CSV table of C-alpha atoms in Angstrom, one decimal:
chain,number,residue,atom,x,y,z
U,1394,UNK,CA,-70.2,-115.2,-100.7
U,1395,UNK,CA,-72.2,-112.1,-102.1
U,1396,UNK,CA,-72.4,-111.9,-105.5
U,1397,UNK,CA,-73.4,-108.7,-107.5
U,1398,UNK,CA,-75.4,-108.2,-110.5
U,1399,UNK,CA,-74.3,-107.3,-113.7
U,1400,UNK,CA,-75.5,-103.7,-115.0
U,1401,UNK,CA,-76.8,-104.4,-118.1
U,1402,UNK,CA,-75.3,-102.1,-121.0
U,1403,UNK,CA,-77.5,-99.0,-121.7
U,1404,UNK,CA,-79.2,-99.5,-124.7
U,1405,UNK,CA,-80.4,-96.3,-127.0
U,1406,UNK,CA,-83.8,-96.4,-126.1
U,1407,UNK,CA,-83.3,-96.0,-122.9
U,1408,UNK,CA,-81.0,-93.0,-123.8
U,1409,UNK,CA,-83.8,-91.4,-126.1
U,1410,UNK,CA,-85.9,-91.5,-123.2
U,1411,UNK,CA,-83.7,-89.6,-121.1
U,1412,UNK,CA,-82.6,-87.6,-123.3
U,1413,UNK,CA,-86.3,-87.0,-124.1
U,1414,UNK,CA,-87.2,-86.2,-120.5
U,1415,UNK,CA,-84.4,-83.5,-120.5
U,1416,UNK,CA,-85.4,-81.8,-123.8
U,1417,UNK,CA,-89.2,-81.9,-123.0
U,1418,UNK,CA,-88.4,-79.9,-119.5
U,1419,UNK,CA,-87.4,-76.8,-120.9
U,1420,UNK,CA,-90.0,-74.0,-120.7
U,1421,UNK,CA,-91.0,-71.7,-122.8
U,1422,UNK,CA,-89.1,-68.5,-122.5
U,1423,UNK,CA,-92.4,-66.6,-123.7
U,1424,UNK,CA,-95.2,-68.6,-121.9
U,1425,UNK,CA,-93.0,-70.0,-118.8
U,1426,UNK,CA,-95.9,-72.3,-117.3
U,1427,UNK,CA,-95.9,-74.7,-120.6
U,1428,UNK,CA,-93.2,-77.1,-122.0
U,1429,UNK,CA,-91.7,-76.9,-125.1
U,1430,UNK,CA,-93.0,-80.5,-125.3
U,1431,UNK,CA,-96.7,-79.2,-124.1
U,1432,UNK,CA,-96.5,-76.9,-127.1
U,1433,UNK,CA,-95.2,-79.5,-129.2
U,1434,UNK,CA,-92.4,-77.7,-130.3
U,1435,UNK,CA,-90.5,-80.6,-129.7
U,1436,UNK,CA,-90.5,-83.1,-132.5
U,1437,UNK,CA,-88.6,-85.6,-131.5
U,1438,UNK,CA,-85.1,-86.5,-129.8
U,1439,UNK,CA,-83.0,-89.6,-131.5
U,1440,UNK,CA,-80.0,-90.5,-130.3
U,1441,UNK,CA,-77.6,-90.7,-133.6
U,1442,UNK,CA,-74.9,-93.2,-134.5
U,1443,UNK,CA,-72.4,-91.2,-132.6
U,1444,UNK,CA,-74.1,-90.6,-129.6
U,1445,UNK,CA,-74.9,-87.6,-129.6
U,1446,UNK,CA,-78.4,-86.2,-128.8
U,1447,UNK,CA,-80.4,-84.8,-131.7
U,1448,UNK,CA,-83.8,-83.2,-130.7
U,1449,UNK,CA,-85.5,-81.5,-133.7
U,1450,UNK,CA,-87.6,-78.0,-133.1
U,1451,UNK,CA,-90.5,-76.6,-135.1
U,1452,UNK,CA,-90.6,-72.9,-133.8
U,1453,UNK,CA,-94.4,-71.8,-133.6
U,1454,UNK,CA,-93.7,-69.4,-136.4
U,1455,UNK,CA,-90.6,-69.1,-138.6
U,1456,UNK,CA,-90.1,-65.1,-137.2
U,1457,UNK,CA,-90.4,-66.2,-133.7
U,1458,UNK,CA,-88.6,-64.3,-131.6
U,1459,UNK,CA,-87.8,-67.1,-128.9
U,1460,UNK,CA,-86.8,-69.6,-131.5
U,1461,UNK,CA,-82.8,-69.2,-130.8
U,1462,UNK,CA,-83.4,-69.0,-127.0
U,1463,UNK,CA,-85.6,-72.1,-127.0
U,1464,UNK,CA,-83.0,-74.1,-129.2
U,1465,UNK,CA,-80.3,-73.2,-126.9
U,1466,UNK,CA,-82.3,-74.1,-124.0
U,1467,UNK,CA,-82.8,-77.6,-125.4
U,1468,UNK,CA,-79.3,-77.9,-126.2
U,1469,UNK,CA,-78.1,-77.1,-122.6
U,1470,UNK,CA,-80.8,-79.2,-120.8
U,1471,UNK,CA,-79.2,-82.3,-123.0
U,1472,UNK,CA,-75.5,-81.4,-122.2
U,1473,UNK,CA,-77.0,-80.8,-118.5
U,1474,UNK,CA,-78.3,-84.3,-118.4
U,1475,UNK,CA,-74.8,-85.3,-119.8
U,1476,UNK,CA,-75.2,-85.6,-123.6
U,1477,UNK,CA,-73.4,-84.3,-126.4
U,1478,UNK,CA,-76.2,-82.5,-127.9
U,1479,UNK,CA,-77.1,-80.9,-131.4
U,1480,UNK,CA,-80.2,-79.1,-132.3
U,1481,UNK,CA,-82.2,-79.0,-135.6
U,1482,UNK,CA,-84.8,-76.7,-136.8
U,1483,UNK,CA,-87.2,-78.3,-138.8
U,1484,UNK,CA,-89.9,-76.1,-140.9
U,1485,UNK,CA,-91.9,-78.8,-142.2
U,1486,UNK,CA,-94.7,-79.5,-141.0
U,1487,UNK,CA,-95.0,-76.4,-140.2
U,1488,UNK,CA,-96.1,-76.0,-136.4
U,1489,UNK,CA,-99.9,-75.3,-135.8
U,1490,UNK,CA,-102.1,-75.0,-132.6
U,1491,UNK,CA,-103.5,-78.5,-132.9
U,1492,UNK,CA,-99.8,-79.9,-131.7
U,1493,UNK,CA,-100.4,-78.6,-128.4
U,1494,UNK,CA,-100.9,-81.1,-125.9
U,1495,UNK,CA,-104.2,-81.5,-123.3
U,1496,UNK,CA,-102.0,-81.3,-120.1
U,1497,UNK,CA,-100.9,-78.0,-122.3
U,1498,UNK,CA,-104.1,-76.4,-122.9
U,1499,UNK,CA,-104.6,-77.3,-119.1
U,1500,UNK,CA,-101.3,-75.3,-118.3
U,1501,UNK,CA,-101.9,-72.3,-120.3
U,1502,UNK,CA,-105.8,-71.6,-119.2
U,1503,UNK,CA,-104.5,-72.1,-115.1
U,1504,UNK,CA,-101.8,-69.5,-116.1
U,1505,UNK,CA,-104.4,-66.8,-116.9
U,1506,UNK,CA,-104.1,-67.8,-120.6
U,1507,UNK,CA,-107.3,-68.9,-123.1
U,1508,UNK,CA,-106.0,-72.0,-125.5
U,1509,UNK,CA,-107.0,-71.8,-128.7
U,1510,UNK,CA,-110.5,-73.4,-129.1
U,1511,UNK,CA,-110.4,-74.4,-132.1
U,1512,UNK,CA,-108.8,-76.9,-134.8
U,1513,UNK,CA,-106.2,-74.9,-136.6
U,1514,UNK,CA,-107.7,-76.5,-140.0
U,1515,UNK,CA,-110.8,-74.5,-139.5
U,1516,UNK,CA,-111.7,-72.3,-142.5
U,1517,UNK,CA,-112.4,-69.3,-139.7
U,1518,UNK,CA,-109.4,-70.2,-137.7
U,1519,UNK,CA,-107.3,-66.8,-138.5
U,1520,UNK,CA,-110.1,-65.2,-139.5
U,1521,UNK,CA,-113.7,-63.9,-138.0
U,1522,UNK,CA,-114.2,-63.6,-133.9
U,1523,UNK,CA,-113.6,-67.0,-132.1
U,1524,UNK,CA,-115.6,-67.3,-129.0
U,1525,UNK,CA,-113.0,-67.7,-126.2
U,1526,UNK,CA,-113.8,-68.6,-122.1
U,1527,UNK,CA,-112.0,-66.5,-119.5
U,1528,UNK,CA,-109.5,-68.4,-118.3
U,1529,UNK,CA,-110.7,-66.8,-114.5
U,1530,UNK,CA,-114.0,-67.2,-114.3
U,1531,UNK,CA,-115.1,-69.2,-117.4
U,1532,UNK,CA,-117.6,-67.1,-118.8
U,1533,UNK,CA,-118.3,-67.1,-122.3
U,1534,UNK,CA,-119.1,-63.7,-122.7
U,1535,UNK,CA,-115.7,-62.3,-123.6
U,1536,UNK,CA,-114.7,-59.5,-126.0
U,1537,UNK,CA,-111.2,-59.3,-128.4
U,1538,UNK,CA,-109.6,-56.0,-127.3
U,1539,UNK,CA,-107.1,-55.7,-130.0
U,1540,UNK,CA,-105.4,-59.0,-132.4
U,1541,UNK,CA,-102.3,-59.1,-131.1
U,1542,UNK,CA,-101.3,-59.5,-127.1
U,1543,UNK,CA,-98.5,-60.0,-125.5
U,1544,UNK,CA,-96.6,-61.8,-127.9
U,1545,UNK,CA,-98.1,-62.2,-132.0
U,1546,UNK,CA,-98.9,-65.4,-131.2
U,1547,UNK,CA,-101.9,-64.0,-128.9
U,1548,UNK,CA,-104.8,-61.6,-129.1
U,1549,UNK,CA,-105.6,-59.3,-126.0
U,1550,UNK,CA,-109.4,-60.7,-125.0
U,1551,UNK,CA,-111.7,-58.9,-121.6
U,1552,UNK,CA,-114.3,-60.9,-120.2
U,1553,UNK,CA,-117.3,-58.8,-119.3
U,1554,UNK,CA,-118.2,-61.4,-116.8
U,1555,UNK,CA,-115.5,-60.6,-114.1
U,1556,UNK,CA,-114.4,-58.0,-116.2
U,1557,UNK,CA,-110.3,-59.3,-116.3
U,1558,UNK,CA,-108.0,-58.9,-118.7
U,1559,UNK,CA,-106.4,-61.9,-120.6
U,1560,UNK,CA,-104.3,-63.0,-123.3
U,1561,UNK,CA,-105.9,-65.8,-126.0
U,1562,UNK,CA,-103.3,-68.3,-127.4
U,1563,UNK,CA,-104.5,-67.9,-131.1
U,1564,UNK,CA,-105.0,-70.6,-133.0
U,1565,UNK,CA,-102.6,-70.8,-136.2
């Protein structure tokens, strides 16, 4: 006689994991080839005494454009993955380039995008030129074209080098 083992009963942590993985998957509407987990948007996802899926959200900013979209995502990659689901913006801490991850930085400088080179607790960090590679060619003789990008959250940078275009993820 076959007998069949008993499926142990799903504890939370296993369910914060998952739910984790689900959360962590959604892109960035802005910069598509990076996580909101790479950014490290994502603060954490807890699964609460009812339940229900709680993943708490620093936007990068608090006027950030993509904040709404980005919570929404997160909330429908948790009810996707079969959650209930509730989102929470938290302001404090508030978000800084430091909380982006290495595979991140990786991401964003494959993509055609510089990451920002320095910590964000730099007296110079929003201030002064910042000597940024090219993402292309990795030369560091680059020039800023103008402070802001294509989003605020980057500065328009040319590399003299290979003479390309490309955006620098500034550090904030």
């Amino acid at each position: 006689m076959k007998t069949m083992a008993r499926a142990e009963p799903v504890g939370t942590e296993f369910l914060q994991r998952r739910a984790w993985a689900a959360a962590a998957s959604v892109p960035d509407p802005e910069v598509p080839c990076v996580t909101v987990a790479d950014l490290g948007i994502l603060r954490s996802v807890e699964i609460d005494d009812d339940g229900v899926a709680v993943a708490k959200v620093t936007p990068t900013y608090s006027g950030c454009p993509a904040v709404l979209a980005i919570e929404l995502s997160v909330e429908s990659a948790l009810r996707e993955a079969g959650f209930e689901a509730r989102v929470v913006r938290v302001m404090a801490p508030a978000w800084t380039t430091d909380w982006v991850s290495a595979d991140g930085r990786e991401k964003l400088r494959a993509y055609g995008i510089a990451p920002p080179v320095k910590a964000a607790n730099s007296v110079r960090a929003l201030f002064g030129e910042t000597q940024v590679a090219c993402p292309q060619c990795g030369s560091q003789e680059t020039e800023r074209v103008s402070e802001f990008g294509s989003t605020a959250c980057k500065a328009l940078y040319r590399c003299t080098s290979c003479k390309e275009p490309f955006d620098y993820f500034k550090c904030i």
